[in-house]
Amino acid sequence: MLVSTFDPFHNLALSASVAAIPILLFLLCLTVLKMKGIHAALVNLAVTFLIALFVFKLPIGESVGSVIQGIIQGIWPIGYIIVMAVWLYKIAVKSGKFDVLRGSIVGISQDQRIQLLLIGFCFNAFLEGAAGFGVPIAICAVLLVSLGYKPLQAAMLCLIANGASGAFGAIGIPVGIVGTFGLDGVTSMNVSMMTALTLPIINFTIPFLLIWLIDGFKGIKEVLPAILVTSTVYTVAQALMTVFVGPELADIIPSLLAMGLLALFLQKWQPKHIFLLNGREMKTEKHSAGEVIKAWSPFYLLTIFVLIWSLPVFKGLFAEGGMLAQSVLKFVIPGSSIGMSVDLIGATGTAILLAGLTTTASTGAISLKESVGLLRKTVAEFWIPILMICAIIGIAKLMTYGGLTVALGEAVATTGQVFPLLSPILGWVGVFMTGSVVNNNTLFAPIQATAGHIIGTNPSLLVSANTAGGVMAKLVSPQSIAIATAAVGETGNEAALTKMTIKYSFGLLAFVCIWTFVLSLIF
């Protein structure tokens, strides 16, 4: 916060109401006015800029600097990650690996409800744990479209499925980062353990919801054994990981176990009625085990490189005094006091870049020239979504530095013993505006912990509620919506996708709110 006060009207309720305008305006633009995402983002950026500058008195230099910081971070690392992830997918398609990969999935089951469990839920969770930052939504939505799902339908399903894994994206960073704040009585392990009181219920339910969305209760009945295998294995494994190990592998191990055990189960059992969205079975060639392993290699490589990039030893190379510290550009944005740090090599996008280059080099089906051409095409396709993301992050920065987020947090925290009921809403707001559970916890975890100490509720419970509530906002966060629509070639239809997902976001949020309040009476 770079302003003298977060309460410019000396009336917290009024100040918080004004601070909420960017959030309400965004929802209004996307749902009622049905504006394109890029137009909604730019209008909102202008309105937020004026509110921060003239109402909350953020100096002009800091206001402009906030927007510049948002633009830079929207391009690097977020835009970088998105472009690299889609580029890797295009390499897999061009090289022929994708057809074999798709065939390996269809070979497990022709039933498209089963394929949704394998790709939309299990593989989605795996990529969330390995990479995060929109990678699972982009890749899995495209995979589903290639299997016959309608573009916006595929995007919606992947967004909803992501609600089971978003809390532990990118090697558990959203929860792991809490341990760096030095909060009294709150550690990342405490929060990780507390998530096991809420998230397993949601995790177990989401596979049922996914099948219901495409085939109703009839579909649930027909593939119930497969749903139970997926839900039970993933839910139990993640609960055990979060309680006894920590957040780092809480997506990766459970998703691999669920995918593997579901594939084994399907060798012995298949639904009596094969559900096909377009009424036709997808014909695929038979491939050897070696060919299937090679076809999945882009994603093995993605995982390996991202895991290396996430290792503390590797990250230490880019820290102050590290061997590669010079590759991190650090500067202060001119005219402001806002510092920037741009990690050229240590960014997750570089790990995906290496996966793409290695895939290109290891197959003769695509040349380096063709691969570079695919990269140019990807950049051309994604410049509008990335511009939208830049605007959204600019809004988030203006709200943070201008004190708008603090005003919202302080207003909610004044509710006393009712606060646990509203605690997840604060998390939802944080992710809706920033698109990131990491940023959400950075903004609001200290407020949640402080409120917990004041009202006598376990502060780790409230920080976990902040995390869980935030995950429910990923379903409709403008940043997530922009990534999803761009991935399936539906840029400009952000309003339609938001309308498709928002009721599920609110429904899951309502459950988290009520359940957190119940838990607050116990802990």
PDB file of C-alpha atoms in Angstrom, residues 145-284:
ATOM      1  CA  VAL A 145     -12.044 -30.307 -28.111  1.00  0.00           C
ATOM      2  CA  SER A 146      -9.960 -32.740 -30.175  1.00  0.00           C
ATOM      3  CA  LEU A 147     -12.039 -35.570 -28.715  1.00  0.00           C
ATOM      4  CA  GLY A 148     -15.324 -34.036 -29.830  1.00  0.00           C
ATOM      5  CA  TYR A 149     -16.292 -31.610 -27.067  1.00  0.00           C
ATOM      6  CA  LYS A 150     -17.623 -28.197 -28.064  1.00  0.00           C
ATOM      7  CA  PRO A 151     -15.020 -25.447 -27.430  1.00  0.00           C
ATOM      8  CA  LEU A 152     -16.842 -23.461 -24.723  1.00  0.00           C
ATOM      9  CA  GLN A 153     -18.133 -26.677 -23.147  1.00  0.00           C
ATOM     10  CA  ALA A 154     -14.573 -28.009 -22.915  1.00  0.00           C
ATOM     11  CA  ALA A 155     -13.365 -24.719 -21.427  1.00  0.00           C
ATOM     12  CA  MET A 156     -16.163 -24.708 -18.829  1.00  0.00           C
ATOM     13  CA  LEU A 157     -15.495 -28.301 -17.773  1.00  0.00           C
ATOM     14  CA  CYS A 158     -11.760 -27.663 -17.350  1.00  0.00           C
ATOM     15  CA  LEU A 159     -12.393 -24.515 -15.311  1.00  0.00           C
ATOM     16  CA  ILE A 160     -14.756 -26.390 -12.977  1.00  0.00           C
ATOM     17  CA  ALA A 161     -12.396 -29.366 -12.705  1.00  0.00           C
ATOM     18  CA  ASN A 162      -9.603 -26.984 -11.739  1.00  0.00           C
ATOM     19  CA  GLY A 163     -11.536 -26.279  -8.534  1.00  0.00           C
ATOM     20  CA  ALA A 164     -10.208 -29.594  -7.188  1.00  0.00           C
ATOM     21  CA  SER A 165      -6.548 -28.707  -7.705  1.00  0.00           C
ATOM     22  CA  GLY A 166      -6.130 -24.921  -7.774  1.00  0.00           C
ATOM     23  CA  ALA A 167      -5.111 -24.661  -4.114  1.00  0.00           C
ATOM     24  CA  PHE A 168      -1.847 -26.513  -4.751  1.00  0.00           C
ATOM     25  CA  GLY A 169      -0.923 -25.310  -8.225  1.00  0.00           C
ATOM     26  CA  ALA A 170       2.699 -25.033  -9.318  1.00  0.00           C
ATOM     27  CA  ILE A 171       4.229 -27.273  -6.650  1.00  0.00           C
ATOM     28  CA  GLY A 172       1.981 -26.078  -3.829  1.00  0.00           C
ATOM     29  CA  ILE A 173       3.112 -22.443  -3.975  1.00  0.00           C
ATOM     30  CA  PRO A 174      -0.282 -20.913  -2.969  1.00  0.00           C
ATOM     31  CA  VAL A 175      -0.072 -22.618   0.427  1.00  0.00           C
ATOM     32  CA  GLY A 176       3.703 -22.858   0.656  1.00  0.00           C
ATOM     33  CA  ILE A 177       4.116 -19.096   0.330  1.00  0.00           C
ATOM     34  CA  VAL A 178       2.172 -18.562   3.570  1.00  0.00           C
ATOM     35  CA  GLY A 179       5.193 -19.820   5.502  1.00  0.00           C
ATOM     36  CA  THR A 180       7.271 -16.882   4.255  1.00  0.00           C
ATOM     37  CA  PHE A 181       5.018 -14.227   5.814  1.00  0.00           C
ATOM     38  CA  GLY A 182       6.080 -14.766   9.426  1.00  0.00           C
ATOM     39  CA  LEU A 183       2.482 -14.807  10.653  1.00  0.00           C
ATOM     40  CA  ASP A 184       1.989 -15.530  14.351  1.00  0.00           C
ATOM     41  CA  GLY A 185       1.037 -19.194  14.786  1.00  0.00           C
ATOM     42  CA  VAL A 186       0.482 -19.750  11.064  1.00  0.00           C
ATOM     43  CA  THR A 187       2.803 -21.958   8.995  1.00  0.00           C
ATOM     44  CA  SER A 188       2.361 -23.454   5.545  1.00  0.00           C
ATOM     45  CA  MET A 189       2.047 -26.894   7.146  1.00  0.00           C
ATOM     46  CA  ASN A 190      -0.683 -25.659   9.518  1.00  0.00           C
ATOM     47  CA  VAL A 191      -2.638 -24.264   6.583  1.00  0.00           C
ATOM     48  CA  SER A 192      -2.016 -27.398   4.519  1.00  0.00           C
ATOM     49  CA  MET A 193      -3.477 -29.541   7.293  1.00  0.00           C
ATOM     50  CA  MET A 194      -6.480 -27.251   7.655  1.00  0.00           C
ATOM     51  CA  THR A 195      -7.296 -27.507   3.945  1.00  0.00           C
ATOM     52  CA  ALA A 196      -7.893 -31.229   4.555  1.00  0.00           C
ATOM     53  CA  LEU A 197     -11.041 -30.266   6.474  1.00  0.00           C
ATOM     54  CA  THR A 198     -12.683 -28.593   3.461  1.00  0.00           C
ATOM     55  CA  LEU A 199     -11.101 -29.442   0.114  1.00  0.00           C
ATOM     56  CA  PRO A 200     -11.670 -33.248   0.244  1.00  0.00           C
ATOM     57  CA  ILE A 201     -15.424 -32.660   0.213  1.00  0.00           C
ATOM     58  CA  ILE A 202     -15.123 -30.501  -2.896  1.00  0.00           C
ATOM     59  CA  ASN A 203     -12.586 -32.828  -4.532  1.00  0.00           C
ATOM     60  CA  PHE A 204     -14.840 -35.840  -4.077  1.00  0.00           C
ATOM     61  CA  THR A 205     -17.846 -33.986  -5.497  1.00  0.00           C
ATOM     62  CA  ILE A 206     -16.353 -32.412  -8.637  1.00  0.00           C
ATOM     63  CA  PRO A 207     -16.038 -35.619 -10.736  1.00  0.00           C
ATOM     64  CA  PHE A 208     -19.754 -36.242 -10.091  1.00  0.00           C
ATOM     65  CA  LEU A 209     -20.513 -32.656 -11.151  1.00  0.00           C
ATOM     66  CA  LEU A 210     -18.482 -32.994 -14.350  1.00  0.00           C
ATOM     67  CA  ILE A 211     -20.346 -36.128 -15.451  1.00  0.00           C
ATOM     68  CA  TRP A 212     -23.696 -34.596 -14.499  1.00  0.00           C
ATOM     69  CA  LEU A 213     -22.950 -31.569 -16.657  1.00  0.00           C
ATOM     70  CA  ILE A 214     -22.557 -33.642 -19.819  1.00  0.00           C
ATOM     71  CA  ASP A 215     -24.947 -36.561 -19.196  1.00  0.00           C
ATOM     72  CA  GLY A 216     -27.111 -35.841 -16.148  1.00  0.00           C
ATOM     73  CA  PHE A 217     -27.947 -38.321 -13.404  1.00  0.00           C
ATOM     74  CA  LYS A 218     -28.211 -41.120 -15.971  1.00  0.00           C
ATOM     75  CA  GLY A 219     -24.553 -40.605 -16.774  1.00  0.00           C
ATOM     76  CA  ILE A 220     -23.563 -40.669 -13.109  1.00  0.00           C
ATOM     77  CA  LYS A 221     -25.420 -43.955 -12.648  1.00  0.00           C
ATOM     78  CA  GLU A 222     -23.835 -45.563 -15.724  1.00  0.00           C
ATOM     79  CA  VAL A 223     -20.221 -44.671 -14.873  1.00  0.00           C
ATOM     80  CA  LEU A 224     -20.545 -44.590 -11.085  1.00  0.00           C
ATOM     81  CA  PRO A 225     -17.751 -47.169 -10.496  1.00  0.00           C
ATOM     82  CA  ALA A 226     -15.292 -45.068 -12.533  1.00  0.00           C
ATOM     83  CA  ILE A 227     -16.334 -41.871 -10.751  1.00  0.00           C
ATOM     84  CA  LEU A 228     -15.882 -43.533  -7.356  1.00  0.00           C
ATOM     85  CA  VAL A 229     -12.399 -44.775  -8.272  1.00  0.00           C
ATOM     86  CA  THR A 230     -11.389 -41.295  -9.468  1.00  0.00           C
ATOM     87  CA  SER A 231     -12.956 -39.363  -6.591  1.00  0.00           C
ATOM     88  CA  THR A 232     -11.872 -41.718  -3.821  1.00  0.00           C
ATOM     89  CA  VAL A 233      -8.270 -42.183  -4.921  1.00  0.00           C
ATOM     90  CA  TYR A 234      -7.674 -38.497  -5.625  1.00  0.00           C
ATOM     91  CA  THR A 235      -9.463 -37.238  -2.510  1.00  0.00           C
ATOM     92  CA  VAL A 236      -7.887 -39.672  -0.039  1.00  0.00           C
ATOM     93  CA  ALA A 237      -4.406 -39.306  -1.531  1.00  0.00           C
ATOM     94  CA  GLN A 238      -4.538 -35.504  -1.469  1.00  0.00           C
ATOM     95  CA  ALA A 239      -5.875 -35.433   2.097  1.00  0.00           C
ATOM     96  CA  LEU A 240      -3.022 -37.699   3.249  1.00  0.00           C
ATOM     97  CA  MET A 241      -0.455 -35.587   1.376  1.00  0.00           C
ATOM     98  CA  THR A 242      -1.685 -32.304   2.846  1.00  0.00           C
ATOM     99  CA  VAL A 243      -1.800 -33.659   6.421  1.00  0.00           C
ATOM    100  CA  PHE A 244       1.398 -35.708   6.549  1.00  0.00           C
ATOM    101  CA  VAL A 245       3.688 -34.359   3.794  1.00  0.00           C
ATOM    102  CA  GLY A 246       2.710 -30.791   2.908  1.00  0.00           C
ATOM    103  CA  PRO A 247       1.405 -28.853  -0.080  1.00  0.00           C
ATOM    104  CA  GLU A 248       4.228 -29.332  -2.602  1.00  0.00           C
ATOM    105  CA  LEU A 249       3.076 -32.620  -4.182  1.00  0.00           C
ATOM    106  CA  ALA A 250      -0.588 -32.454  -3.137  1.00  0.00           C
ATOM    107  CA  ASP A 251      -1.744 -32.295  -6.780  1.00  0.00           C
ATOM    108  CA  ILE A 252       0.922 -34.308  -8.576  1.00  0.00           C
ATOM    109  CA  ILE A 253       0.932 -37.600  -6.631  1.00  0.00           C
ATOM    110  CA  PRO A 254      -2.879 -37.879  -6.184  1.00  0.00           C
ATOM    111  CA  SER A 255      -3.587 -37.118  -9.852  1.00  0.00           C
ATOM    112  CA  LEU A 256      -1.053 -39.687 -11.083  1.00  0.00           C
ATOM    113  CA  LEU A 257      -2.474 -42.299  -8.711  1.00  0.00           C
ATOM    114  CA  ALA A 258      -6.043 -41.529  -9.786  1.00  0.00           C
ATOM    115  CA  MET A 259      -5.176 -41.629 -13.492  1.00  0.00           C
ATOM    116  CA  GLY A 260      -3.168 -44.835 -13.182  1.00  0.00           C
ATOM    117  CA  LEU A 261      -5.658 -46.719 -11.051  1.00  0.00           C
ATOM    118  CA  LEU A 262      -8.587 -45.582 -13.211  1.00  0.00           C
ATOM    119  CA  ALA A 263      -6.775 -46.864 -16.339  1.00  0.00           C
ATOM    120  CA  LEU A 264      -6.129 -50.231 -14.622  1.00  0.00           C
ATOM    121  CA  PHE A 265      -9.728 -50.436 -13.427  1.00  0.00           C
ATOM    122  CA  LEU A 266     -11.004 -49.792 -16.956  1.00  0.00           C
ATOM    123  CA  GLN A 267      -9.124 -52.835 -18.225  1.00  0.00           C
ATOM    124  CA  LYS A 268     -11.580 -54.942 -16.195  1.00  0.00           C
ATOM    125  CA  TRP A 269     -14.692 -52.752 -16.383  1.00  0.00           C
ATOM    126  CA  GLN A 270     -16.364 -50.589 -19.034  1.00  0.00           C
ATOM    127  CA  PRO A 271     -19.806 -48.942 -18.984  1.00  0.00           C
ATOM    128  CA  LYS A 272     -22.508 -50.989 -20.722  1.00  0.00           C
ATOM    129  CA  HIS A 273     -23.616 -47.952 -22.702  1.00  0.00           C
ATOM    130  CA  ILE A 274     -20.867 -46.028 -24.518  1.00  0.00           C
ATOM    131  CA  PHE A 275     -21.632 -42.298 -24.354  1.00  0.00           C
ATOM    132  CA  LEU A 276     -20.641 -40.334 -27.461  1.00  0.00           C
ATOM    133  CA  LEU A 277     -21.213 -36.604 -27.812  1.00  0.00           C
ATOM    134  CA  ASN A 278     -21.508 -36.670 -31.613  1.00  0.00           C
ATOM    135  CA  GLY A 279     -22.948 -40.171 -31.854  1.00  0.00           C
ATOM    136  CA  ARG A 280     -19.862 -41.591 -33.585  1.00  0.00           C
ATOM    137  CA  GLU A 281     -17.015 -43.603 -32.195  1.00  0.00           C
ATOM    138  CA  MET A 282     -13.610 -42.094 -32.761  1.00  0.00           C
ATOM    139  CA  LYS A 283     -11.559 -44.408 -34.968  1.00  0.00           C
ATOM    140  CA  THR A 284      -7.927 -44.582 -34.029  1.00  0.00           C
TER     141      THR A 284
END
